[in-house]
XYZ file of C-alpha atoms in Angstrom:
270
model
C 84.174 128.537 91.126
C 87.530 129.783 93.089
C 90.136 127.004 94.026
C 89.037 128.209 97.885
C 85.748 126.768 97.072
C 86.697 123.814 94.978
C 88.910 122.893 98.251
C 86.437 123.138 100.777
C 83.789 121.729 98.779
C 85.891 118.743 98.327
C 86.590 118.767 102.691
C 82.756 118.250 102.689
C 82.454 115.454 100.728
C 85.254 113.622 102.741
C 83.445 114.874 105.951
C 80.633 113.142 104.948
C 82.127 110.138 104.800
C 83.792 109.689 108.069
C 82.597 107.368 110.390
C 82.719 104.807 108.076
C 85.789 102.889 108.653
C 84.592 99.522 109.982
C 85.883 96.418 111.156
C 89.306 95.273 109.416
C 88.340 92.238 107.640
C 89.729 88.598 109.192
C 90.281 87.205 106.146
C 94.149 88.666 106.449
C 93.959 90.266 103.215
C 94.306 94.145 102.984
C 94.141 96.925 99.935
C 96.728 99.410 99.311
C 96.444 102.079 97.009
C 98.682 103.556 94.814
C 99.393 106.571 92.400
C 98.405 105.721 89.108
C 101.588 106.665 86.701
C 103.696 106.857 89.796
C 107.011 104.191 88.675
C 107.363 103.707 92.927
C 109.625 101.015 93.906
C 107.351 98.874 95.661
C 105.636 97.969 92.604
C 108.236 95.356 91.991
C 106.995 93.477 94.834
C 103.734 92.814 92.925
C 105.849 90.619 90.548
C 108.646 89.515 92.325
C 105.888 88.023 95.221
C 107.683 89.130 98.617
C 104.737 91.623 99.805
C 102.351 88.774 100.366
C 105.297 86.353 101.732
C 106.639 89.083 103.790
C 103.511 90.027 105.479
C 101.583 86.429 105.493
C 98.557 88.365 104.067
C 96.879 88.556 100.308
C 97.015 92.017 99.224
C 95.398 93.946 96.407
C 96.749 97.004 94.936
C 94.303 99.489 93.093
C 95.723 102.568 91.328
C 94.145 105.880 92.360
C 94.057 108.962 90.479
C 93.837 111.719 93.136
C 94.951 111.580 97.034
C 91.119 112.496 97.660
C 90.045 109.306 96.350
C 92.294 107.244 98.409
C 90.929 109.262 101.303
C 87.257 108.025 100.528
C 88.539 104.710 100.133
C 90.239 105.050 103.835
C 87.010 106.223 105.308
C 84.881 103.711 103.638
C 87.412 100.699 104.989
C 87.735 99.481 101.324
C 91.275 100.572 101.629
C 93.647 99.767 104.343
C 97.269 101.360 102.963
C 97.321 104.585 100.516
C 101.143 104.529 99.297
C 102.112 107.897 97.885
C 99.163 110.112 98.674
C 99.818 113.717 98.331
C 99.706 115.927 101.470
C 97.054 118.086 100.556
C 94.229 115.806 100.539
C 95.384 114.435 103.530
C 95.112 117.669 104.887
C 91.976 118.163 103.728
C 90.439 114.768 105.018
C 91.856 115.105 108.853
C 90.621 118.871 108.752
C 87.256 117.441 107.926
C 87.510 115.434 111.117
C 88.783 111.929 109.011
C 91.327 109.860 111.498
C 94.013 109.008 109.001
C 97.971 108.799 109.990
C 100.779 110.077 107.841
C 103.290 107.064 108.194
C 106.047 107.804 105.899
C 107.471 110.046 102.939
C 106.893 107.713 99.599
C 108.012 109.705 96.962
C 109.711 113.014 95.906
C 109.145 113.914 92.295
C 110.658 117.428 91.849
C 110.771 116.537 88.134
C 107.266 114.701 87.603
C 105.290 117.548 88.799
C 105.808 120.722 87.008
C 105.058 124.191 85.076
C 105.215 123.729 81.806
C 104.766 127.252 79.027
C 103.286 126.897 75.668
C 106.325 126.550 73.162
C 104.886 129.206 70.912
C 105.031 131.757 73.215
C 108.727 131.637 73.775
C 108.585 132.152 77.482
C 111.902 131.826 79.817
C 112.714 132.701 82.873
C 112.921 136.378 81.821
C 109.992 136.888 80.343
C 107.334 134.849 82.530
C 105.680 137.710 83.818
C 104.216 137.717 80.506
C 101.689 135.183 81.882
C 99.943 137.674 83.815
C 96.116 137.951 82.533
C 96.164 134.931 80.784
C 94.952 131.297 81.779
C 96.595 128.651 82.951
C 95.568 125.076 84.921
C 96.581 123.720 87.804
C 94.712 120.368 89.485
C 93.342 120.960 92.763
C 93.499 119.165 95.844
C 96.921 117.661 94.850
C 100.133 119.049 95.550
C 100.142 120.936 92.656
C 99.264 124.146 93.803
C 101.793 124.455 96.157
C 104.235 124.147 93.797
C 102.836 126.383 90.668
C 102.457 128.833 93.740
C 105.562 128.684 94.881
C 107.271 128.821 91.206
C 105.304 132.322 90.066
C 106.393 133.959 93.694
C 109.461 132.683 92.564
C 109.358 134.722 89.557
C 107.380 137.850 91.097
C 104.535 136.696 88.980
C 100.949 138.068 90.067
C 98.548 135.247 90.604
C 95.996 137.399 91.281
C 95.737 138.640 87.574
C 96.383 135.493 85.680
C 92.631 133.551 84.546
C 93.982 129.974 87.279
C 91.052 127.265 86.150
C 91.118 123.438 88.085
C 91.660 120.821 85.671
C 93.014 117.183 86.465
C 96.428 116.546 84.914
C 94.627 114.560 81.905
C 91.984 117.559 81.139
C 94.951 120.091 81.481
C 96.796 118.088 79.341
C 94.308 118.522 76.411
C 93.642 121.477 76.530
C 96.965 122.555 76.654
C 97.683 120.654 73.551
C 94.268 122.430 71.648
C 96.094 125.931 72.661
C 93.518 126.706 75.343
C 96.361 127.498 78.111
C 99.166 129.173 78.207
C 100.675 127.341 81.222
C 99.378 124.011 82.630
C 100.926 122.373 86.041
C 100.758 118.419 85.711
C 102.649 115.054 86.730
C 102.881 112.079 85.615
C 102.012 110.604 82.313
C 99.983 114.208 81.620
C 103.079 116.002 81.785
C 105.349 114.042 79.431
C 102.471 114.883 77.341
C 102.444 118.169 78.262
C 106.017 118.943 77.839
C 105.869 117.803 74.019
C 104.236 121.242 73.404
C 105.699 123.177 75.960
C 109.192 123.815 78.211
C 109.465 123.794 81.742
C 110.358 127.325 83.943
C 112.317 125.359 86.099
C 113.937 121.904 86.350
C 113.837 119.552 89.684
C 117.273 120.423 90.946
C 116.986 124.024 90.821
C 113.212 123.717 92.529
C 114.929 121.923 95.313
C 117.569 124.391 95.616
C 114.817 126.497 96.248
C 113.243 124.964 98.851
C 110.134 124.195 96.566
C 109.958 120.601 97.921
C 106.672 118.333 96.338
C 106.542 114.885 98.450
C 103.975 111.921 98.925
C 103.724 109.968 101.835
C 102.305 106.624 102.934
C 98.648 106.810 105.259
C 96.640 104.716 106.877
C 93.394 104.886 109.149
C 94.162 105.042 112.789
C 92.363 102.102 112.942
C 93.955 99.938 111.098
C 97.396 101.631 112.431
C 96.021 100.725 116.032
C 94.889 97.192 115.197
C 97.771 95.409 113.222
C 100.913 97.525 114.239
C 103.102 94.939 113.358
C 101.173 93.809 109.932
C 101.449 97.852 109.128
C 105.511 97.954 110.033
C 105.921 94.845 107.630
C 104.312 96.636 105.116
C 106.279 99.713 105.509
C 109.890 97.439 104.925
C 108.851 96.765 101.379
C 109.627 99.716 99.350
C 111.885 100.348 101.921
C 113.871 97.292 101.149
C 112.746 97.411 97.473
C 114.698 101.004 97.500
C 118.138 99.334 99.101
C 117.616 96.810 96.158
C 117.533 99.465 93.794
C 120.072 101.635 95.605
C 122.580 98.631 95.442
C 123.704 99.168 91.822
C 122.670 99.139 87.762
C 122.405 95.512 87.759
C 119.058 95.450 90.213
C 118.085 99.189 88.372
C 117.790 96.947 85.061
C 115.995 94.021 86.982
C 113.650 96.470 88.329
C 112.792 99.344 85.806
C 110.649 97.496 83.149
C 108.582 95.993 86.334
C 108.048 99.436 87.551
C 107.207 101.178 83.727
C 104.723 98.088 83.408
C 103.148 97.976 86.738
C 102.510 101.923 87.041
C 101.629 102.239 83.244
C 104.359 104.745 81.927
C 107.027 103.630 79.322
C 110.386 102.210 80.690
C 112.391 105.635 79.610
C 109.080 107.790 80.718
């Protein structure tokens, strides 16, 4: 199956459920949902306990693996916040007719979502074309694409003739480390993993330089964004005040880190 029809196959399962936001429960307690692996900043406040005092609400976070997921749980009403969803499922779900708001940027990651070349083929930046005709991973629906992409046009690299197969992050991961790929595009935990048996074309700062920009921002339903305005700004002052307390020197960085590493399930150095 071609990515085109992976993507729009995955548009008509979020179609389907649409509709289905319901009521906002009155028992003031709301669900946010977060990248799984992603160390984000607000993460502290799970620990520290100013989420719940700042917005006079109880609120459970639940990890997500992919931004489609968090768009199910939008359009079911199960979940009221998704923190760091990637743009293309977004894009997806509000093509599909879902009424979801992009309310923020949460993240940039240049260096958490990457290319990464089997070490045995002793690829560099001169040579990559040699990855024409041979098969590489990428996960769909994320941002992914857009950035593997955006690397080989980079490089002058034909797309067209290289064997591109869908696999999450974790499935890429494996089989890169069995030998099956040649190239795998991950983030997260998969690509630390990853990059123990491979190199990367092309580090964050010189993808930014660039212009090959990978982001997540914070949605919402237009419901919910309608309803509790105010509940909805509150929540958007944690990370950002969780991100002054980090920006404010090493002393908070060293408070914060090992909260972060625990809470989004990577190691403290990861």
């Amino acid at each position: 199956m071609s990515l085109t029809s992976k993507l729009m196959g995955a548009a008509a399962a979020v179609a389907l459920l649409t509709g289905a936001q319901g009521a906002l429960a009155r028992s003031r307690e709301i669900t946010v949902a977060h990248f799984k692996d992603w160390p984000l900043l607000f993460l502290v406040a799970k620990n520290a306990g100013p989420c719940e005092d700042e917005l006079g609400v109880d609120v459970n976070r639940v990890a997500f693996d992919t931004g489609t997921a968090m768009s199910a749980g939008m359009a079911s009403g199960d979940v009221q916040i998704s923190v760091s969803q990637d743009v293309p499922p977004f894009g997806v779900a509000t093509s599909a007719g879902q009424d979801i708001k992009k309310l923020d940027v949460a993240v940039s990651y240049s260096d958490n979502d990457n290319c990464v070349v089997a070490s045995k083929l002793e690829i560099d930046e001169e040579t990559v074309k040699d990855l024409e005709g041979n098969k590489v991973s990428v996960p769909i629906v994320t941002a992914a694409p857009y950035g593997f992409f955006a690397q080989m046009a980079h490089f002058g690299v034909e797309v067209s003739v290289m064997e591109v197969v869908g696999m999450t992050p974790p499935e890429g991961a494996s089989a890169f480390v069995r030998g099956a790929l040649y190239m795998v595009r991950g983030y997260g935990g998969s690509l630390g993993r990853m990059k123990e048996h491979g190199n990367v074309l092309l580090i964050g700062d010189e993808t930014d330089d660039l212009g090959i920009l990978v982001f997540d921002g914070t949605s919402a339903p237009a419901s919910f964004v309608a309803e509790l305005p105010d509940l909805l700004a509150e929540s958007l002052s944690v990370p950002t005040d969780a991100t002054a307390r980090w920006n404010s020197g090493p002393e908070a960085q060293a408070e914060m880190l090992p909260i972060m590493a625990t809470e989004s399930d990577p190691t403290s150095a990861d």
